[in-house]
Structure formats: C-alpha cells, structure tokens
Short mmCIF file of C-alpha atoms in Angstrom, two decimals:
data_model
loop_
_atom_site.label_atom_id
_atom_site.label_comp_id
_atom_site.label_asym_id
_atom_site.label_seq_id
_atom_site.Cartn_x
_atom_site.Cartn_y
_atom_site.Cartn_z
CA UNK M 28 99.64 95.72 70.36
CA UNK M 29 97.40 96.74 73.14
CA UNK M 30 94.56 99.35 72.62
CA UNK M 31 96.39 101.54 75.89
CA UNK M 32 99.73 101.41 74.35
CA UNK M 33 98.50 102.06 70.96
CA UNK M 34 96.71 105.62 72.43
CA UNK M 35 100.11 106.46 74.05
CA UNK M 36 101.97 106.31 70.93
CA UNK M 37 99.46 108.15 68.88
CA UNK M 38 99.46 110.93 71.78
CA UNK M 39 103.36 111.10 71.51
CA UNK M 40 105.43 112.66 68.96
CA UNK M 41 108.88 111.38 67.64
CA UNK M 42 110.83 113.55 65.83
CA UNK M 43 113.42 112.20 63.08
CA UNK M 44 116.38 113.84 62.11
CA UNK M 45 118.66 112.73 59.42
CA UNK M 46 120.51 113.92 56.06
CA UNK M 47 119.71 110.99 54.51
CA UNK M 48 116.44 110.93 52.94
CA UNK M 49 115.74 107.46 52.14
CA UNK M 50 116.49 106.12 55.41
CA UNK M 51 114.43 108.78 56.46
CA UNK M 52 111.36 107.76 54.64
CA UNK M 53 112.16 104.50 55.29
CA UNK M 54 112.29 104.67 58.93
CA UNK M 55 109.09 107.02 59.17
CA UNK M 56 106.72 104.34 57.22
CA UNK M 57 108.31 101.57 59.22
CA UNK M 58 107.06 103.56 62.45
CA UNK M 59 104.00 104.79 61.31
CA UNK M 60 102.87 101.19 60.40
CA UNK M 61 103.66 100.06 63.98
CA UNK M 62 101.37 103.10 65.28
CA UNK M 63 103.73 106.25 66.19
CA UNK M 64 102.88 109.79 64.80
CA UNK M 65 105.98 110.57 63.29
CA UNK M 66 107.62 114.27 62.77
CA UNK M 67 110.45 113.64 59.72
CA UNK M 68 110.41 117.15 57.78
CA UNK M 69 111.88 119.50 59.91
CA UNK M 70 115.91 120.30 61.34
CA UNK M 71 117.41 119.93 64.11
CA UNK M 72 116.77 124.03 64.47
CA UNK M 73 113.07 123.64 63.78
CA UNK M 74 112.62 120.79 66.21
CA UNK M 75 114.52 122.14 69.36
CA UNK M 76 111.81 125.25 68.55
CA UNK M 77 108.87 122.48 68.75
CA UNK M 78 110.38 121.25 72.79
CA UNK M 79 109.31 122.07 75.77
CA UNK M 80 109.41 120.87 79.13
CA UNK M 81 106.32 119.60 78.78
CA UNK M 82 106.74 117.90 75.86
CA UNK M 83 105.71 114.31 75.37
CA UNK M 84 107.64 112.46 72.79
CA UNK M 85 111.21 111.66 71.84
CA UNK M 86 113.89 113.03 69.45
CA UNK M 87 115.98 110.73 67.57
CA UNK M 88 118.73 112.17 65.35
CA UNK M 89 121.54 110.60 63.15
CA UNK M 90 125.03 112.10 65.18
CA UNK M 91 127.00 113.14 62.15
CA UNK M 92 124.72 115.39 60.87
CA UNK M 93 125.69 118.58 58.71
CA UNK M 94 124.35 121.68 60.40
CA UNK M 95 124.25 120.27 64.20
CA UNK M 96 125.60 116.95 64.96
CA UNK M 97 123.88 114.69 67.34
CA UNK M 98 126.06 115.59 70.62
CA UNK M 99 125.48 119.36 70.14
CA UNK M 100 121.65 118.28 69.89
CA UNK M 101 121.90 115.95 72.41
CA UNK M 102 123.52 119.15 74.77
CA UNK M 103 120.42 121.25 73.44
CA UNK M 104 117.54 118.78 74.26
CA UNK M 105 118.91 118.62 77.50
CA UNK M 106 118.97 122.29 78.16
CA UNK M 107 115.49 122.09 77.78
CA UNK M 108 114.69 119.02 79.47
CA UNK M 109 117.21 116.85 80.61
CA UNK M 110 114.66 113.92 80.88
CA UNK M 111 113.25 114.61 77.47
CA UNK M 112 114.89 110.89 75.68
CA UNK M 113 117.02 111.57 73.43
CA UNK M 114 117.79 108.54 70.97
CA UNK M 115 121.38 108.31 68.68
CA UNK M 116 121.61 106.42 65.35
CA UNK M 117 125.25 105.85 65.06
CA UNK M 118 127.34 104.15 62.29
CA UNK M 119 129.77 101.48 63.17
CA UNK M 120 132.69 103.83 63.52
CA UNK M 121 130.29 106.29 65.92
CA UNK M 122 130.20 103.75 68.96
CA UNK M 123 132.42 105.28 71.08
CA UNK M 124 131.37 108.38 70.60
CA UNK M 125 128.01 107.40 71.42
CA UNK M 126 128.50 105.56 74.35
CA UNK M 127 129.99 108.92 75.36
CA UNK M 128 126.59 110.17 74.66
CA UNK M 129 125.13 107.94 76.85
CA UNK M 130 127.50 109.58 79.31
CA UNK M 131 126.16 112.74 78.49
CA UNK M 132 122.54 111.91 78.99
CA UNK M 133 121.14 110.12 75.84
CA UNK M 134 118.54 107.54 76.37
CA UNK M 135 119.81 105.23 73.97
CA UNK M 136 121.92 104.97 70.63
CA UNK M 137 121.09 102.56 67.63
CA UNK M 138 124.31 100.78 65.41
CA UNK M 139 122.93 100.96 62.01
CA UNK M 140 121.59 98.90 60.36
CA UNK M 141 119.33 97.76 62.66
CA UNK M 142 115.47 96.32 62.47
CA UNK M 143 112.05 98.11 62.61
CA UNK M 144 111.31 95.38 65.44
CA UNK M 145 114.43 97.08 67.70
CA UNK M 146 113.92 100.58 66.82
CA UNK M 147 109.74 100.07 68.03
CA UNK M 148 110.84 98.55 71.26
CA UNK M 149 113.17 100.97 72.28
CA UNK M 150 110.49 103.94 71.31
CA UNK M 151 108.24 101.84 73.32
CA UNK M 152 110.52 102.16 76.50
CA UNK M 153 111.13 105.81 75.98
CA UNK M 154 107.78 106.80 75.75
CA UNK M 155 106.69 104.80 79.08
CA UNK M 156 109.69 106.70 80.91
CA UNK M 157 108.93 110.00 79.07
CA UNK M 158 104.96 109.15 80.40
CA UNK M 159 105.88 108.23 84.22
CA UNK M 160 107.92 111.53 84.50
CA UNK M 161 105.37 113.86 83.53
CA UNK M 162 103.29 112.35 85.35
CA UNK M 163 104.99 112.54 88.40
CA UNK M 164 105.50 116.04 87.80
CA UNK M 165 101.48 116.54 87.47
CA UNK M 166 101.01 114.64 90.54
CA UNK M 167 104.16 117.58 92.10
CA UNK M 168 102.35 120.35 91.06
CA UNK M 169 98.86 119.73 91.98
CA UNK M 170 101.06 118.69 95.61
CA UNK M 171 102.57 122.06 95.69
CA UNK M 172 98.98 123.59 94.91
CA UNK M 173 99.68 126.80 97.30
CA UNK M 174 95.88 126.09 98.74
CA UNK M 175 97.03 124.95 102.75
CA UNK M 176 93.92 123.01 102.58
CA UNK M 177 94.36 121.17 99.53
CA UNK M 178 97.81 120.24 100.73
CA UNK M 179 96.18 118.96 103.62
CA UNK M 180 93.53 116.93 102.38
CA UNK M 181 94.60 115.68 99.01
CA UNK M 182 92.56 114.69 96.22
CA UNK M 183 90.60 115.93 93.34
CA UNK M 184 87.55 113.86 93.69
CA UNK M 185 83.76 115.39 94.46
CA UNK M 186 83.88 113.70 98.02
CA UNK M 187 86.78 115.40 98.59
CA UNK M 188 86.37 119.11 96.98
CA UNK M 189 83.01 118.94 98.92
CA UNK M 190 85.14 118.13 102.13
CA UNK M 191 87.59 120.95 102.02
CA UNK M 192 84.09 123.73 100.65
CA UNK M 193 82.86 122.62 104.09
CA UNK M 194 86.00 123.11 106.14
CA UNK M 195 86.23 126.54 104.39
CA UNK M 196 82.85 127.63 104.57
CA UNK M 197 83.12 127.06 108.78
CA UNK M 198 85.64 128.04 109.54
CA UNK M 199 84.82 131.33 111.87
CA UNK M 200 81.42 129.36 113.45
CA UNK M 201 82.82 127.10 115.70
CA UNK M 202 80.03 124.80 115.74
CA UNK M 203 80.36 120.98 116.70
CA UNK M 204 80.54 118.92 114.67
CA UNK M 205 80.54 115.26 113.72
CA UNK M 206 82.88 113.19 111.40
CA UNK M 207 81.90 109.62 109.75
CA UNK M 208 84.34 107.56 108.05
CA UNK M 209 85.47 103.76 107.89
CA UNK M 210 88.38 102.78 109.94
CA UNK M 211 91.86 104.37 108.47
CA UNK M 212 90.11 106.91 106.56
CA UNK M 213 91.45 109.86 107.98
CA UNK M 214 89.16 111.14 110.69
CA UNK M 215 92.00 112.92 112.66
CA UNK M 216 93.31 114.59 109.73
CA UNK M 217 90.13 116.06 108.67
CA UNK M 218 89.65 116.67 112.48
CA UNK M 219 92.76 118.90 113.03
CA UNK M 220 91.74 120.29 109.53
CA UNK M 221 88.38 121.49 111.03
CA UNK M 222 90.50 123.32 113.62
CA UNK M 223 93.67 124.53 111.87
CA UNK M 224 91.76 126.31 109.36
CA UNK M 225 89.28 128.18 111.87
CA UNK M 226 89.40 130.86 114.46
CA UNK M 227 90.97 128.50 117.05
CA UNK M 228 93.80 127.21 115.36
CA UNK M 229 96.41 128.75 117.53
CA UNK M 230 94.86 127.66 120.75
CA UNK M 231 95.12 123.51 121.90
CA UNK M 232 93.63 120.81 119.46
CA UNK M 233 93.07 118.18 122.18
CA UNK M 234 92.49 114.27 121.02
CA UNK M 235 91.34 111.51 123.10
CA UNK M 236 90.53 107.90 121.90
CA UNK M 237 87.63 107.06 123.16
CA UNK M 238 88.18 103.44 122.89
CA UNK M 239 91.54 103.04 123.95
CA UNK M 240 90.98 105.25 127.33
CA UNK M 241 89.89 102.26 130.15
CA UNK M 242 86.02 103.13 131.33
CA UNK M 243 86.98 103.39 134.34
CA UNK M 244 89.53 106.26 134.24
CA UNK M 245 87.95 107.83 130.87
CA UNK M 246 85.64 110.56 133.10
CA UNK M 247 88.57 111.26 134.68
CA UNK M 248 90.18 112.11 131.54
CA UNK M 249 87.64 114.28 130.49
CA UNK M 250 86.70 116.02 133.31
CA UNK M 251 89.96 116.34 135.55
CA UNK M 252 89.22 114.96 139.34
CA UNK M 253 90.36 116.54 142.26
CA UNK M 254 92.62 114.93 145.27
CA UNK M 255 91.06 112.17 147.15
CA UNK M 256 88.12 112.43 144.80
CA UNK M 257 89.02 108.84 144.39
CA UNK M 258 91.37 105.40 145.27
CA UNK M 259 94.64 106.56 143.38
CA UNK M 260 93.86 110.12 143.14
CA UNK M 261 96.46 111.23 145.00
CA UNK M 262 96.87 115.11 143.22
CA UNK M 263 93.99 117.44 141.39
CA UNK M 264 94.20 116.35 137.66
CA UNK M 265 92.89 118.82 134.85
CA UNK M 266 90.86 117.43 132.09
CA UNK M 267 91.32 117.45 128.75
CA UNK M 268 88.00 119.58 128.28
CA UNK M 269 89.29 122.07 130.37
CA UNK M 270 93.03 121.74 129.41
CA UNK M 271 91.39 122.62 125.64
CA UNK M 272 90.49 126.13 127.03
CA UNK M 273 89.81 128.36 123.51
CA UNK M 274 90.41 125.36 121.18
CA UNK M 275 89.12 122.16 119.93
CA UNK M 276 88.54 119.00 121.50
CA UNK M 277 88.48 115.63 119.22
CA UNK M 278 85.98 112.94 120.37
CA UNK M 279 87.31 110.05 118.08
CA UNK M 280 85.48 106.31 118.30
CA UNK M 281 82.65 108.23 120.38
CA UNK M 282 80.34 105.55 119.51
CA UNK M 283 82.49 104.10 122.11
CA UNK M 284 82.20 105.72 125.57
CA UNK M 285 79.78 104.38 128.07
CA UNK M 286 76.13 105.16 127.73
CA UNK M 287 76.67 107.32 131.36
CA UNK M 288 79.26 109.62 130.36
CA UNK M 289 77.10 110.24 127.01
CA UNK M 290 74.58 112.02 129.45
CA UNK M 291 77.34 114.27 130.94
CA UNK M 292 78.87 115.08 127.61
CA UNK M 293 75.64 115.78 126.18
CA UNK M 294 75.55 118.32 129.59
CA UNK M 295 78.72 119.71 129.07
CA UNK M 296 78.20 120.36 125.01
CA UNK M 297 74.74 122.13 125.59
CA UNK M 298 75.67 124.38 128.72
CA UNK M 299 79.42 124.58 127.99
CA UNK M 300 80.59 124.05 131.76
CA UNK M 301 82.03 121.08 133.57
CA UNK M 302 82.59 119.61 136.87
CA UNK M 303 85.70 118.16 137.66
CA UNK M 304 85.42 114.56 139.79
CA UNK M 305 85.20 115.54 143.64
CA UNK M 306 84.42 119.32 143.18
CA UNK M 307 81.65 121.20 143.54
CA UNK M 308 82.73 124.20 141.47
CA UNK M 309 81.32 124.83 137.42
CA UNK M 310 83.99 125.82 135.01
CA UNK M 311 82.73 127.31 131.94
CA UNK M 312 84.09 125.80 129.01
CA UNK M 313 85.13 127.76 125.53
CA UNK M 314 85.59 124.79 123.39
CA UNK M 315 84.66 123.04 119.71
CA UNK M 316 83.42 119.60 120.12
CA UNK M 317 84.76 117.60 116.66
CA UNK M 318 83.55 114.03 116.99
CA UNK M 319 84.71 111.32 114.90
CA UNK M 320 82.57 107.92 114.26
CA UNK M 321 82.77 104.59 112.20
CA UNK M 322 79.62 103.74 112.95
CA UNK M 323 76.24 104.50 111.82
CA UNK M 324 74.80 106.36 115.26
CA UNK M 325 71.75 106.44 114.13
CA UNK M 326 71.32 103.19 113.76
CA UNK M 327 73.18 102.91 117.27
CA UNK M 328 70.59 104.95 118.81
CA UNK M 329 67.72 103.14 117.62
CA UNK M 330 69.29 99.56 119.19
CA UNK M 331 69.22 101.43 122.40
CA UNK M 332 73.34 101.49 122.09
CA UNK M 333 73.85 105.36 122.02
CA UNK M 334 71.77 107.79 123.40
CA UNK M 335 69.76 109.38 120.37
CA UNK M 336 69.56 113.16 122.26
CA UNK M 337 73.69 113.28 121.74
CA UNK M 338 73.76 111.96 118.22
CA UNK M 339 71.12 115.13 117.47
CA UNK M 340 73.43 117.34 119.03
CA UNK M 341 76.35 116.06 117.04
CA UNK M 342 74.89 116.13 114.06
CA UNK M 343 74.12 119.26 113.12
CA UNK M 344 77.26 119.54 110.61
CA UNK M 345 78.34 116.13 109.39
CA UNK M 346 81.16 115.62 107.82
CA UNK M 347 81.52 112.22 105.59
CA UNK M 348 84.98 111.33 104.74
CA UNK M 349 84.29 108.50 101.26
CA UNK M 350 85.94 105.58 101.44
CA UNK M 351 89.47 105.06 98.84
CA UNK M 352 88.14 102.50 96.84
CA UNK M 353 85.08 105.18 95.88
CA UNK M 354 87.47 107.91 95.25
CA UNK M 355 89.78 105.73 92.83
CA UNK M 356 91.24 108.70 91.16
CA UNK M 357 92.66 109.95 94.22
CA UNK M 358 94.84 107.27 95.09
CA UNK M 359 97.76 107.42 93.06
CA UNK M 360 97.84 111.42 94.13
CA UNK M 361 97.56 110.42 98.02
CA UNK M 362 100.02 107.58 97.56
CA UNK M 363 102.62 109.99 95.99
CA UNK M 364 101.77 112.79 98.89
CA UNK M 365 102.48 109.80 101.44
CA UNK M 366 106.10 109.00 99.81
CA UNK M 367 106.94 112.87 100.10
CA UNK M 368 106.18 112.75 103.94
CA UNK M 369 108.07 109.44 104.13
CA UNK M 370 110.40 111.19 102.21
CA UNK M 371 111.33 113.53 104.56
CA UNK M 372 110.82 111.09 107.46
CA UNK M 373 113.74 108.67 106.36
CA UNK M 374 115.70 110.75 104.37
CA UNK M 375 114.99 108.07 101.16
CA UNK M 376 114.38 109.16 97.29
CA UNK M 377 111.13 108.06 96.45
CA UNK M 378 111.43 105.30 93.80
CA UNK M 379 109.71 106.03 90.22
CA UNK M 380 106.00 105.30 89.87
CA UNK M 381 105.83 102.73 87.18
CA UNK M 382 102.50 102.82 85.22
CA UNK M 383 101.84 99.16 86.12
CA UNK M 384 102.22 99.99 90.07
CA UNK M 385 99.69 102.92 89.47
CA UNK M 386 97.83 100.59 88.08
CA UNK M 387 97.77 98.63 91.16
CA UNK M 388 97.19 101.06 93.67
CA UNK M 389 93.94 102.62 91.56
CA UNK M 390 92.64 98.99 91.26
CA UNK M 391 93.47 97.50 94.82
CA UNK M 392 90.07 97.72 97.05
CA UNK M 393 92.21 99.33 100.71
CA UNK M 394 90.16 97.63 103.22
CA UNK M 395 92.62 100.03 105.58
CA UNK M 396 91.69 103.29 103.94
CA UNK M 397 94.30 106.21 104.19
CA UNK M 398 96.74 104.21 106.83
CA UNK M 399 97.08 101.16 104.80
CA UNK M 400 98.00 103.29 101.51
CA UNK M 401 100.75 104.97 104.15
CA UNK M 402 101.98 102.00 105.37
CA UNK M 403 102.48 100.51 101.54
CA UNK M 404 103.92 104.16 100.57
CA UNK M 405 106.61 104.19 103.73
CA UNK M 406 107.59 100.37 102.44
CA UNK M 407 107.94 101.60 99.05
CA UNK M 408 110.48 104.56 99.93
CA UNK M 409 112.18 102.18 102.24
CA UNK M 410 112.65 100.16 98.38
CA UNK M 411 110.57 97.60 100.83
CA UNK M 412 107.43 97.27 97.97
CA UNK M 413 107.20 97.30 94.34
CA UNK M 414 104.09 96.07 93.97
CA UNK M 415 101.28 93.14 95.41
CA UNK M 416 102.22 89.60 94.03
CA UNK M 417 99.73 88.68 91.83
CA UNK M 418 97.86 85.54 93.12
CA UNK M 419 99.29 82.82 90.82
CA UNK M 420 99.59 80.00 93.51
CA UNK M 421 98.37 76.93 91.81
CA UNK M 422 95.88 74.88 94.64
CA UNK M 423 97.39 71.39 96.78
CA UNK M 424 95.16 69.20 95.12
CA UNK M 425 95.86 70.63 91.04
CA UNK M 426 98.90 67.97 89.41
CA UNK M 427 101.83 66.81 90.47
CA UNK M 428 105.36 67.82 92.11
CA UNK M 429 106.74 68.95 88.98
CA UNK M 430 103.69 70.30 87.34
CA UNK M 431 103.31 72.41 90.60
CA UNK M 432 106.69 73.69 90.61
CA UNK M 433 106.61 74.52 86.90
CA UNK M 434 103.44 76.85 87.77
CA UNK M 435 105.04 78.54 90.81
CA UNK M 436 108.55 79.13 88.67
CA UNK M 437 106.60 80.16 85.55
CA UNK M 438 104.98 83.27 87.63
CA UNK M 439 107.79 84.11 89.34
CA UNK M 440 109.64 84.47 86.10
CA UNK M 441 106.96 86.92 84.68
CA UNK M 442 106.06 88.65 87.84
CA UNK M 443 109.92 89.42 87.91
CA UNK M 444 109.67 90.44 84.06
CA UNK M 445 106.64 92.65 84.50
CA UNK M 446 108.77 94.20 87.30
CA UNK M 447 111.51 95.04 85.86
CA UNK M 448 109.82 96.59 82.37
CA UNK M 449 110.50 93.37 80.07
CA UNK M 450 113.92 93.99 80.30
CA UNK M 451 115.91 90.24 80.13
CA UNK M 452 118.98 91.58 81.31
CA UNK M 453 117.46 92.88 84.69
CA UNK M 454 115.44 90.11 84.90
CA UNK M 455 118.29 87.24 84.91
CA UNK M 456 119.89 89.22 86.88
CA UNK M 457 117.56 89.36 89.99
CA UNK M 458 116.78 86.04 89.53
CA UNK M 459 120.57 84.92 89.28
CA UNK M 460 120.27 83.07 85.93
CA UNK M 461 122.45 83.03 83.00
CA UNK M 462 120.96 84.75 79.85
CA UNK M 463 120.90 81.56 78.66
CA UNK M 464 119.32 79.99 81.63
CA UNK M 465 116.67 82.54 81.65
CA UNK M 466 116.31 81.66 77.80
CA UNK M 467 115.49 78.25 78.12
CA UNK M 468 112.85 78.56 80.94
CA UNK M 469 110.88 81.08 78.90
CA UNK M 470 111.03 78.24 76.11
CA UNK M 471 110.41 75.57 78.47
CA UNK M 472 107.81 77.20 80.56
CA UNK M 473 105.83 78.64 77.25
CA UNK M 474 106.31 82.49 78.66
CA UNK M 475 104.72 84.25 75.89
CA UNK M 476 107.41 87.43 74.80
CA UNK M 477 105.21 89.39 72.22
CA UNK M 478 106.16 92.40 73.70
CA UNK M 479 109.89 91.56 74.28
CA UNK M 480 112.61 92.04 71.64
CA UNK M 481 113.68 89.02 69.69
CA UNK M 482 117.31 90.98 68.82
CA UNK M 483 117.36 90.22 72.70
CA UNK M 484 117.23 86.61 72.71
CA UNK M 485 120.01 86.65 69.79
CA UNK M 486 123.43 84.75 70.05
#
C-alpha cells in the first residue's frame, strides 16, 4: 500500500451499519488492519446527522436493516449528496433489489459472504471518486470566486496574487507600463486586465503584434498615413494610436519593431501627440501604452538591439507574468478554468479530473505556458486527451522482434489499465480482448496486479 493512498484512507471516514454485531466487528478490524478509520457504533439516524455535502468518506449499510432499511438510507444519503457513495451488503435473496439500488444511485452492493480483499478494493475506488469530486468542486468555487479579477487571472500562487495587487493598486493612474513573460504565458490577458480593470475600460483596448505587422507597413499602422503619402496609399488611413483615442494601446513582441520607429514611439509616449504619414498636422494623443516583451530589454539595449532611452520609459511599472512550471500549484486550477471556457465554446461536458491526470498536468514542465495548457484542455473536452503516454518505447538496437513487441504490448496494456482506474473489465474492453485474453497477457507479460482484485481474475 502506497504512503499517498494510505493518508487518503486515514483522512476518510466509512461508516458501518448493520444489526449484526459480529459481522460488524468483524468487518471493522478487517478494515482497520488494511488502514481505513472506521465509524461502526452509531445508526443509520446518527450517521445521516454526521453527512454533509462536504463530507469525505462512504456509508455502507446492510439493506434489511430494522429501523431504516438500506433503500430508505440509500434515498437519504442522496438527499444530502447524491455523489456521497453509498455501498449495499446484500444477502443472496437481496440481489435484485440491489441492483435496483444501483438504479437508484448506490455506488456499489456486496453478495455476502464476501472477502476483506473485495470489500478494501471497492472502498479504495469509492474514496478516489468521493476525492476527485470534491475536488472539482474546490477547484468550482475558488472559479466562481465573485473577485472579476481573480476570475480573470486564475491562480493562487505568490506570482500571481502579486499580479492581480498590482493591477488593483493602478488602476485609476494610467501609467505605461511594461509586461515580461515567456512565450504563451499570457501577456494579452494580463494586458486587457491592466485596462479592463482601470479608468479606461469602456473606451478601445487596441492590440497590434509587433512581429507579425511587415516593417514596411507597421508605421503605417501606428500612425495612420494620409492619401498619396505613399505607393498604395490610395485613401487617409487612421492609426491605431489614434483610433485608441481615451483607451489603451497593447505593444506586444515590442522587442520587435525596428530600431527607427523605437525613436518615434519613444516621441509619441513622452509628448503624447502623433503625426500621421504625409501630414503636417500634431494630434494629441490620450492613450495608455501596455507593452508586452519575451525578452530581456535590458540586455537588448546593452547589445545595441533596442534603444535603452525606450526601455527606461517602459519600465517604470513592470509587470512579470512567472512561468507554469514555477507556479505548479496553479495548474490544475487554470487547466479546469480552460475546460469551462471550452466548455461553453463546444457545448461538451468536461470529462472528470482523475487524480493521476492531475498528477500529470502539475508535473509536466509546459514549454508553451498558458496556450499549450489550453490547447491540451480544449482536446480533453473534445474527449480528444486523457493524458501524455508515458515514454515506454524500448530503443532499435535493445533485443529482438519479439522481445520488442512484448515491451511495446506490455505498456500499452498498463498505460490502458492506469487509464481506466485498474478496472479489467474496461480495460479488455478498449483493448478488444477477451477477459481471458487480457488474463493471460498480464501472466505472460509479468504485469504486476497488487493493486487489482484477485476475485476479478476468478473463473
């Protein structure tokens, strides 16, 4: 038993209910050996008094019981919590009825007699689902946090509180500013942050790409030309400076623009007027410069690569969006608030969270920041991603044909088991074996099962 599964059962409660006292006993030894903090002394009354919503354990209850059978208790645990598990021990003659049970919402029913070994692993299931959903429901709540902000930039970590103080404490200066963050990170978001939550967020929030815009036409683009002002100008063109009148303009990739137009932003930031291309006449600019970098400009500056005067101006207030893989406990948070927007984009359920894909996503290092978590949390909703393979190819030159193709069908076989919870009937299933089939390649292949159910592998 692993240390991490060992904590969850000692954190979670199961509470036994039956009239008969030695199996009672007898069942609450057998669990407490095999690590579960067990609840045996109290009614079916007294325990639907001890449930809540939030609630993390499961209820297990003979049906025929004399005071409140198991359906009635069932109905009762599901008043409170319909995804609180709910497990039925049944005698021989109680099957249908609890298979209508299932019906009804139980999470499982045991036909006595059955073994310690079955009873653990079915606990063991319960108490992963019973974990996932209240976490999800943390990870809703601290989504539906009614701070805009906070549902704008998610996460709990210090980078990130510090992030949204700064937005906050700005937000009536409308003073440029400069953003620094690795590629994918967010820099737009926090950009139209910076002017949604200020005094100009109901006037434009302009963007322009400084690297995608061709040098040629990018002065243009900023500044607005007049007709004839050059080949192809055909009409007067407003730029986006002036087209941002009262709002915000975003500078993104300025490490980007020609060293040239540096010196006329620079002019335009510090005396807040323009001149379009061909025309002689000033227009005074009311705007908020929000720049947006990947690069170090200082460094920039100091190879002679972007002019040192403009990086000064910028960087008065700096804002420094970290990186994913340095705000770890973030991730799972941001990946869930990406599967609500693509949610609502393709009109898709999002999928459970299994603790081993959590897991994943807190370990993985996202080279792509923010945009390569959204890309993996769209594929997921599409049911497109469960998960990255695990890197189990064996190398050219390592054994023969067979040996080779025993490795690759040995992972496969307990990726697909790790996938689908150790279940064996889900698992021969995807892989269209026969339980049988699927029996003797676990054998064959020397798939260790520890964790699996022998009563599974029965018959």
């Amino acid at each position: 038993m692993s240390n991490s599964l060992t904590e969850l059962q000692l954190a979670a409660t199961i509470w036994l209910i039956d009239d008969d006292d030695d199996l009672l006993h007898a069942l609450q030894q057998g669990l407490e050996l095999d690590g579960f903090t067990v609840e045996s002394n109290l009614n079916a009354s007294q325990v639907l008094n001890r449930l809540s919503s939030d609630a993390y354990g499961v209820v297990i209850s003979d049906i025929l019981m004399p005071d409140m059978n198991g359906m009635e208790l069932l109905q009762k645990v599901t008043d409170i919590d319909a995804a609180l598990p709910t497990i039925l021990m049944t005698g021989h003659g109680d099957v249908p009825l609890a298979v209508e049970a299932i019906r009804k919402g139980a999470y499982d029913f045991l036909e006595k007699p059955f073994s310690m070994q079955q009873l653990s692993q079915v606990l063991k299931r319960a108490l992963e689902k019973r974990r996932l959903v209240l976490e999800n429901r943390s990870l809703r709540e601290t989504l539906d946090d009614h701070d805009p902000i906070s549902q704008r930039l998610v996460g709990r970590s210090e980078g990130i509180v510090y992030l949204r103080e700064q937005i906050n404490a700005l937000s009536n200066t409308n003073v440029d500013c400069l953003i620094i963050g690795e590629t994918g990170s967010g820099k737009e978001v926090v950009a139209r942050a910076i002017h949604d939550f200020s005094n100009r967020k109901h006037q434009p929030f302009v963007a322009i790409n400084c690297a995608a815009v061709p040098i040629d036409l990018i002065e243009s683009e900023l500044f607005g030309h007049e007709s004839g002002a050059f080949t192809g100008a055909t009409k007067k063109r407003i730029g986006k400076l002036e087209y941002a009148q009262g709002g915000s303009v975003f500078l993104d990739e300025i490490d980007s623009m020609p060293m040239d137009l540096q010196a006329k932003i620079l002019r335009a930031i510090e005396q807040r007027t323009i001149e379009p291309l061909g025309s002689n006449k000033t227009i005074a600019l009311d705007i908020t410069i929000i720049a947006a970098t990947k690069e170090d400009l200082e460094t920039l500056s100091n190879e002679h690569r972007f002019r040192l005067d403009l990086y000064y101006r910028l960087n008065v207030i700096t804002f420094k969006i970290p990186p994913l893989r340095d705000r770890r406990e973030d991730i799972a948070l941001l990946f869930f608030h990406l599967a609500r927007i693509a949610r609502s984009k393709y009109r898709r359920e999002i999928p459970a969270l299994s603790p081993a894909l959590v897991e994943q996503l807190t370990h993985y290092s996202w080279p792509g920041n923010v945009r390569e978590l959204r890309n993996y949390a769209d594929r997921f909703v599409l049911g497109m991603w469960n998960g990255f393979v695990q890197d189990t190819a064996v190398p050219s030159h390592v054994g023969d044909l067979a040996s080779r193709l025993n490795s690759f069908e040995k992972a496969v076989i307990e990726q697909e088991l790790v996938r689908h919870g150790g279940s064996l009937k889900l698992t021969y299933t995807a892989l269209g074996l026969s339980r049988k089939g699927l029996y003797d390649k676990i054998k064959r292949l020397k798939i260790l099962i520890k964790d699996l159910a022998e009563e599974e592998f029965d018959g």
